[in-house]
């Protein structure tokens, strides 16, 4: 029997199989007592692809019952040549998040793309970079924006786009984590506004679905804890954690050590902060706040304040022909009316203190509230990085159409132009997993995400050969919300 690995999902009677060596078929063998016979069930109509990637097939209820018998072992064996299945035409997937942390997702499927964009650059700049990553060409940040922010208009050159055929007939499923979800929204608005020179035919319909994983739609009070001024949401406190970060990033980019920049790049190359271009005087200007991304405000933290998100959201729409899905996370609960961390052991050690701090943070009474109707109590639930109210759906400065998913069946049929969201018990880094280290956990999360997006595309026949899904990460339907919530619950119970 060739090496292989089988993963079972009872939902929709699907079975996923990975075989690194050969085309295979599922083999079920019952373990008998000494006086028993040999019981075996072969499912010859269902085959793995044999190329090291996951593939799936459907089982009958009878076959599924056999699988879950207590003495049944599951294996794989080589399949006849005529039993080959093809995965050609599957919706491509691109994953993107606030940082480059979806390690290994692109290895699961050739149709998964994982863009490596700046980790500290502004949401606007990332959206521009994401477009050219897909279509190809030289990144154009726009003349007006570049002059206002003090950086070059043009940036990295993508000799060949990762999905150059992207258009309204071949739309994309976008999956975004944290700030990545807001990047996708800004990109979709840019497509609707035809904001890319030389691409006059773009439209919001280039995006088939958007899935948010702990998405930063409405800002976070964590930004103020780290050092952003709550009075304006733009400037930093004179002494704070972010000031140390600012100094370190400026020196890192000014030194411009090639092997270090190849290992990790904050994404500020278009600001030309290298000593080769700025010299010592340029370093002084950046450190003193005269020039650079921290002086102009063209970096990520101002976009993550509540005020920054309100300003950004005032120009962003939820479009009627796009499906929207969101997983919001929280690690808090109320005890005698006080919001506290919901667990000690289930929260990452780096985030436990942050969960506590964010649950107790209060907006300064002498400062203007970030929006009309602001209440501290609305922002207490959080996952250690973002407030739960920020992750469900865009609701500032105005509410976008949304639906809280309690019973998945009540949401059928799914409607476009509505944010379907669930709140799951998890901290912010649940989705930040490395495939090599996380193993089964990684596959459980992202197989469900990818599979649902493709299922969604197949159910909309006209789109079944056209979509692409971005890892900024999801499989866009309530099936994935249900499956993933079940997984989280099983982890909690364990």
Short mmCIF file of N, CA, C and O in Angstrom, two decimals, residues 71-153:
data_model
loop_
_atom_site.label_atom_id
_atom_site.label_comp_id
_atom_site.label_asym_id
_atom_site.label_seq_id
_atom_site.Cartn_x
_atom_site.Cartn_y
_atom_site.Cartn_z
N UNK A 71 -13.99 -0.66 14.61
CA UNK A 71 -12.84 -1.51 14.30
C UNK A 71 -12.29 -1.27 12.90
O UNK A 71 -11.52 -2.08 12.39
N UNK A 72 -12.69 -0.19 12.30
CA UNK A 72 -12.33 0.03 10.90
C UNK A 72 -11.02 0.82 10.80
O UNK A 72 -10.85 1.85 11.43
N UNK A 73 -10.08 0.30 10.01
CA UNK A 73 -8.87 1.05 9.69
C UNK A 73 -9.02 1.63 8.28
O UNK A 73 -9.74 1.09 7.45
N UNK A 74 -8.32 2.72 8.05
CA UNK A 74 -8.46 3.42 6.77
C UNK A 74 -7.10 3.54 6.12
O UNK A 74 -6.12 3.90 6.75
N UNK A 75 -7.05 3.22 4.85
CA UNK A 75 -5.79 3.32 4.14
C UNK A 75 -6.02 3.70 2.70
O UNK A 75 -7.12 4.03 2.28
N UNK A 76 -4.95 3.63 1.91
CA UNK A 76 -5.04 3.95 0.49
C UNK A 76 -4.27 2.90 -0.30
O UNK A 76 -3.39 2.24 0.22
N UNK A 77 -4.64 2.72 -1.56
CA UNK A 77 -3.90 1.83 -2.42
C UNK A 77 -3.90 2.41 -3.82
O UNK A 77 -4.69 3.29 -4.15
N UNK A 78 -2.99 1.92 -4.64
CA UNK A 78 -2.87 2.46 -5.98
C UNK A 78 -4.15 2.22 -6.78
O UNK A 78 -4.75 1.15 -6.73
N UNK A 79 -4.56 3.25 -7.50
CA UNK A 79 -5.80 3.17 -8.28
C UNK A 79 -5.49 2.81 -9.73
O UNK A 79 -4.41 3.09 -10.24
N UNK A 80 -6.44 2.18 -10.40
CA UNK A 80 -6.26 1.89 -11.83
C UNK A 80 -6.09 3.18 -12.63
O UNK A 80 -6.63 4.22 -12.26
N UNK A 81 -5.34 3.11 -13.75
CA UNK A 81 -5.08 4.32 -14.54
C UNK A 81 -6.35 5.03 -14.99
O UNK A 81 -6.39 6.24 -15.06
N UNK A 82 -7.40 4.28 -15.31
CA UNK A 82 -8.60 4.91 -15.84
C UNK A 82 -9.40 5.63 -14.78
O UNK A 82 -10.37 6.30 -15.08
N UNK A 83 -8.98 5.53 -13.53
CA UNK A 83 -9.75 6.16 -12.47
C UNK A 83 -9.27 7.57 -12.16
O UNK A 83 -9.66 8.16 -11.18
N UNK A 84 -8.43 8.14 -12.98
CA UNK A 84 -7.84 9.42 -12.69
C UNK A 84 -8.89 10.52 -12.62
O UNK A 84 -9.81 10.55 -13.41
N UNK A 85 -8.66 11.44 -11.65
CA UNK A 85 -9.48 12.63 -11.53
C UNK A 85 -8.63 13.83 -11.85
O UNK A 85 -7.45 13.87 -11.57
N UNK A 86 -9.22 14.84 -12.39
CA UNK A 86 -8.49 16.08 -12.69
C UNK A 86 -9.01 17.20 -11.84
O UNK A 86 -10.19 17.32 -11.59
N UNK A 87 -8.12 18.08 -11.39
CA UNK A 87 -8.52 19.25 -10.61
C UNK A 87 -8.38 20.51 -11.43
O UNK A 87 -8.47 21.61 -10.90
N UNK A 88 -8.13 20.39 -12.73
CA UNK A 88 -7.99 21.57 -13.57
C UNK A 88 -9.27 22.39 -13.52
O UNK A 88 -10.37 21.87 -13.51
N UNK A 89 -9.11 23.68 -13.55
CA UNK A 89 -10.26 24.55 -13.56
C UNK A 89 -10.72 24.96 -12.17
O UNK A 89 -11.67 25.72 -12.03
N UNK A 90 -10.05 24.47 -11.11
CA UNK A 90 -10.43 24.87 -9.77
C UNK A 90 -10.11 26.35 -9.57
O UNK A 90 -9.17 26.88 -10.14
N UNK A 91 -10.91 26.98 -8.74
CA UNK A 91 -10.70 28.38 -8.45
C UNK A 91 -9.36 28.60 -7.78
O UNK A 91 -9.07 28.01 -6.75
N UNK A 92 -8.50 29.47 -8.34
CA UNK A 92 -7.23 29.77 -7.67
C UNK A 92 -7.50 30.53 -6.37
O UNK A 92 -8.52 31.18 -6.22
N UNK A 93 -6.55 30.49 -5.45
CA UNK A 93 -6.71 31.12 -4.15
C UNK A 93 -5.46 31.91 -3.81
O UNK A 93 -4.36 31.39 -3.91
N UNK A 94 -5.64 33.16 -3.40
CA UNK A 94 -4.52 33.96 -2.93
C UNK A 94 -4.81 34.35 -1.50
O UNK A 94 -5.87 34.85 -1.20
N UNK A 95 -3.86 34.11 -0.61
CA UNK A 95 -4.05 34.42 0.80
C UNK A 95 -3.17 35.60 1.18
O UNK A 95 -2.03 35.69 0.78
N UNK A 96 -3.74 36.48 2.03
CA UNK A 96 -2.96 37.65 2.43
C UNK A 96 -3.38 38.10 3.80
O UNK A 96 -4.56 38.07 4.16
N UNK A 97 -2.42 38.51 4.62
CA UNK A 97 -2.72 38.98 5.96
C UNK A 97 -1.90 40.20 6.31
O UNK A 97 -1.26 40.81 5.46
N UNK A 98 -1.93 40.59 7.57
CA UNK A 98 -1.19 41.75 8.01
C UNK A 98 0.31 41.52 7.95
O UNK A 98 1.09 42.44 7.78
N UNK A 99 0.75 40.27 8.08
CA UNK A 99 2.16 39.89 8.00
C UNK A 99 2.27 38.68 7.09
O UNK A 99 1.27 38.09 6.70
N UNK A 100 3.50 38.29 6.79
CA UNK A 100 3.70 37.12 5.93
C UNK A 100 3.78 35.87 6.80
O UNK A 100 4.85 35.36 7.08
N UNK A 101 2.61 35.36 7.22
CA UNK A 101 2.64 34.29 8.20
C UNK A 101 1.85 33.07 7.79
O UNK A 101 1.60 32.20 8.59
N UNK A 102 1.41 32.98 6.55
CA UNK A 102 0.66 31.81 6.12
C UNK A 102 1.60 30.82 5.46
O UNK A 102 1.39 30.38 4.33
N UNK A 103 2.67 30.49 6.16
CA UNK A 103 3.72 29.67 5.58
C UNK A 103 3.22 28.30 5.19
O UNK A 103 2.68 27.57 6.01
N UNK A 104 3.40 27.94 3.93
CA UNK A 104 3.07 26.61 3.47
C UNK A 104 1.74 26.49 2.80
O UNK A 104 1.45 25.46 2.18
N UNK A 105 0.89 27.51 2.88
CA UNK A 105 -0.44 27.40 2.27
C UNK A 105 -0.35 27.24 0.76
O UNK A 105 -1.12 26.49 0.16
N UNK A 106 0.61 27.91 0.15
CA UNK A 106 0.74 27.81 -1.30
C UNK A 106 1.21 26.43 -1.74
O UNK A 106 1.05 26.06 -2.91
N UNK A 107 1.77 25.64 -0.83
CA UNK A 107 2.22 24.29 -1.16
C UNK A 107 1.08 23.29 -1.18
O UNK A 107 1.22 22.19 -1.70
N UNK A 108 -0.05 23.68 -0.62
CA UNK A 108 -1.18 22.77 -0.56
C UNK A 108 -1.86 22.65 -1.92
O UNK A 108 -2.50 21.65 -2.22
N UNK A 109 -1.73 23.66 -2.75
CA UNK A 109 -2.47 23.69 -4.00
C UNK A 109 -1.81 24.69 -4.93
O UNK A 109 -1.47 25.80 -4.52
N UNK A 110 -1.62 24.32 -6.18
CA UNK A 110 -0.97 25.21 -7.13
C UNK A 110 -1.83 26.44 -7.42
O UNK A 110 -1.35 27.43 -7.98
N UNK A 111 -3.12 26.39 -7.06
CA UNK A 111 -4.00 27.52 -7.29
C UNK A 111 -4.12 28.41 -6.06
O UNK A 111 -5.00 29.25 -5.99
N UNK A 112 -3.24 28.24 -5.10
CA UNK A 112 -3.19 29.11 -3.93
C UNK A 112 -2.01 30.05 -4.06
O UNK A 112 -0.88 29.61 -4.28
N UNK A 113 -2.25 31.34 -3.95
CA UNK A 113 -1.20 32.34 -4.04
C UNK A 113 -1.08 33.05 -2.70
O UNK A 113 -2.08 33.39 -2.08
N UNK A 114 0.15 33.27 -2.26
CA UNK A 114 0.40 33.95 -1.00
C UNK A 114 1.32 35.15 -1.26
O UNK A 114 2.53 35.01 -1.30
N UNK A 115 0.75 36.33 -1.47
CA UNK A 115 1.59 37.51 -1.74
C UNK A 115 2.40 37.92 -0.53
O UNK A 115 1.93 37.84 0.62
N UNK A 116 3.61 38.36 -0.75
CA UNK A 116 4.49 38.82 0.32
C UNK A 116 4.59 40.33 0.20
O UNK A 116 5.43 40.87 -0.52
N UNK A 117 3.73 41.05 0.91
CA UNK A 117 3.69 42.50 0.84
C UNK A 117 4.28 43.10 2.11
O UNK A 117 4.62 42.39 3.04
N UNK A 118 4.39 44.42 2.17
CA UNK A 118 4.97 45.08 3.32
C UNK A 118 4.19 44.82 4.59
O UNK A 118 2.96 44.78 4.59
N UNK A 119 4.90 44.66 5.70
CA UNK A 119 4.25 44.35 6.98
C UNK A 119 3.87 45.60 7.76
O UNK A 119 3.00 45.54 8.63
N UNK A 120 4.52 46.73 7.48
CA UNK A 120 4.21 47.96 8.20
C UNK A 120 3.70 49.07 7.29
O UNK A 120 3.40 50.16 7.77
N UNK A 121 3.62 48.81 6.01
CA UNK A 121 3.14 49.84 5.09
C UNK A 121 1.64 50.07 5.28
O UNK A 121 0.93 49.25 5.85
N UNK A 122 1.17 51.20 4.78
CA UNK A 122 -0.22 51.58 4.95
C UNK A 122 -1.14 50.65 4.17
O UNK A 122 -0.71 49.97 3.23
N UNK A 123 -2.40 50.65 4.54
CA UNK A 123 -3.38 49.82 3.84
C UNK A 123 -3.51 50.26 2.39
O UNK A 123 -3.64 49.43 1.48
N UNK A 124 -3.45 51.56 2.14
CA UNK A 124 -3.53 52.07 0.77
C UNK A 124 -2.38 51.52 -0.07
O UNK A 124 -2.59 51.00 -1.18
N UNK A 125 -1.15 51.62 0.44
CA UNK A 125 0.00 51.15 -0.33
C UNK A 125 -0.06 49.65 -0.58
O UNK A 125 0.30 49.17 -1.65
N UNK A 126 -0.53 48.90 0.40
CA UNK A 126 -0.62 47.45 0.23
C UNK A 126 -1.64 47.09 -0.84
O UNK A 126 -1.44 46.14 -1.61
N UNK A 127 -2.74 47.82 -0.88
CA UNK A 127 -3.76 47.54 -1.89
C UNK A 127 -3.21 47.77 -3.29
O UNK A 127 -3.49 46.99 -4.22
N UNK A 128 -2.43 48.82 -3.46
CA UNK A 128 -1.81 49.08 -4.77
C UNK A 128 -0.83 47.96 -5.12
O UNK A 128 -0.81 47.48 -6.26
N UNK A 129 -0.03 47.54 -4.17
CA UNK A 129 0.95 46.47 -4.41
C UNK A 129 0.25 45.16 -4.74
O UNK A 129 0.73 44.39 -5.59
N UNK A 130 -0.86 44.90 -4.08
CA UNK A 130 -1.58 43.65 -4.30
C UNK A 130 -2.11 43.56 -5.73
O UNK A 130 -2.09 42.50 -6.35
N UNK A 131 -2.59 44.68 -6.25
CA UNK A 131 -3.09 44.69 -7.63
C UNK A 131 -2.00 44.30 -8.62
O UNK A 131 -2.20 43.45 -9.49
N UNK A 132 -0.83 44.92 -8.50
CA UNK A 132 0.25 44.63 -9.45
C UNK A 132 0.88 43.27 -9.20
O UNK A 132 1.44 42.67 -10.13
N UNK A 133 0.81 42.77 -7.96
CA UNK A 133 1.26 41.40 -7.70
C UNK A 133 0.45 40.43 -8.55
O UNK A 133 0.99 39.45 -9.07
N UNK A 134 -0.82 40.70 -8.71
CA UNK A 134 -1.69 39.81 -9.47
C UNK A 134 -1.61 40.06 -10.97
O UNK A 134 -1.46 39.13 -11.76
N UNK A 135 -1.70 41.30 -11.39
CA UNK A 135 -1.76 41.63 -12.82
C UNK A 135 -0.38 41.75 -13.46
O UNK A 135 -0.24 41.56 -14.67
N UNK A 136 0.62 42.10 -12.67
CA UNK A 136 1.95 42.30 -13.22
C UNK A 136 2.21 43.77 -13.52
O UNK A 136 1.29 44.58 -13.61
N UNK A 137 3.49 44.10 -13.69
CA UNK A 137 3.88 45.47 -14.00
C UNK A 137 4.54 46.16 -12.83
O UNK A 137 4.79 45.57 -11.77
N UNK A 138 4.83 47.44 -13.02
CA UNK A 138 5.48 48.24 -11.98
C UNK A 138 4.44 48.86 -11.07
O UNK A 138 3.49 49.49 -11.53
N UNK A 139 4.62 48.68 -9.77
CA UNK A 139 3.66 49.22 -8.80
C UNK A 139 3.60 50.73 -8.93
O UNK A 139 4.61 51.42 -8.85
N UNK A 140 2.40 51.26 -9.13
CA UNK A 140 2.17 52.69 -9.23
C UNK A 140 1.31 53.11 -8.04
O UNK A 140 0.13 52.75 -7.95
N UNK A 141 1.90 53.88 -7.13
CA UNK A 141 1.17 54.31 -5.94
C UNK A 141 0.28 55.51 -6.19
O UNK A 141 -0.50 55.90 -5.31
N UNK A 142 0.37 56.07 -7.37
CA UNK A 142 -0.43 57.25 -7.70
C UNK A 142 0.35 58.52 -7.44
O UNK A 142 0.98 58.67 -6.39
N UNK A 143 0.31 59.45 -8.38
CA UNK A 143 1.11 60.67 -8.28
C UNK A 143 0.70 61.52 -7.08
O UNK A 143 1.55 61.99 -6.31
N UNK A 144 -0.58 61.76 -6.93
CA UNK A 144 -1.05 62.63 -5.85
C UNK A 144 -0.72 62.06 -4.47
O UNK A 144 -0.21 62.77 -3.59
N UNK A 145 -0.98 60.78 -4.28
CA UNK A 145 -0.69 60.14 -2.99
C UNK A 145 0.81 60.15 -2.71
O UNK A 145 1.22 60.43 -1.57
N UNK A 146 1.61 59.86 -3.70
CA UNK A 146 3.06 59.78 -3.51
C UNK A 146 3.65 61.13 -3.11
O UNK A 146 4.50 61.20 -2.21
N UNK A 147 3.18 62.21 -3.74
CA UNK A 147 3.67 63.55 -3.38
C UNK A 147 3.25 63.92 -1.97
O UNK A 147 4.03 64.49 -1.20
N UNK A 148 2.01 63.61 -1.61
CA UNK A 148 1.52 63.96 -0.28
C UNK A 148 2.25 63.21 0.82
O UNK A 148 2.45 63.75 1.92
N UNK A 149 2.69 61.97 0.53
CA UNK A 149 3.32 61.14 1.56
C UNK A 149 4.84 61.13 1.47
O UNK A 149 5.51 60.51 2.32
N UNK A 150 5.39 61.77 0.46
CA UNK A 150 6.84 61.92 0.37
C UNK A 150 7.59 60.66 -0.01
O UNK A 150 8.70 60.42 0.48
N UNK A 151 7.04 59.86 -0.90
CA UNK A 151 7.77 58.69 -1.37
C UNK A 151 7.68 58.59 -2.90
O UNK A 151 6.94 59.35 -3.54
N UNK A 152 8.43 57.67 -3.48
CA UNK A 152 8.44 57.50 -4.94
C UNK A 152 7.07 57.06 -5.43
O UNK A 152 6.35 56.33 -4.75
N UNK A 153 6.72 57.50 -6.64
CA UNK A 153 5.44 57.10 -7.21
C UNK A 153 5.45 55.63 -7.62
O UNK A 153 4.42 54.96 -7.56
#
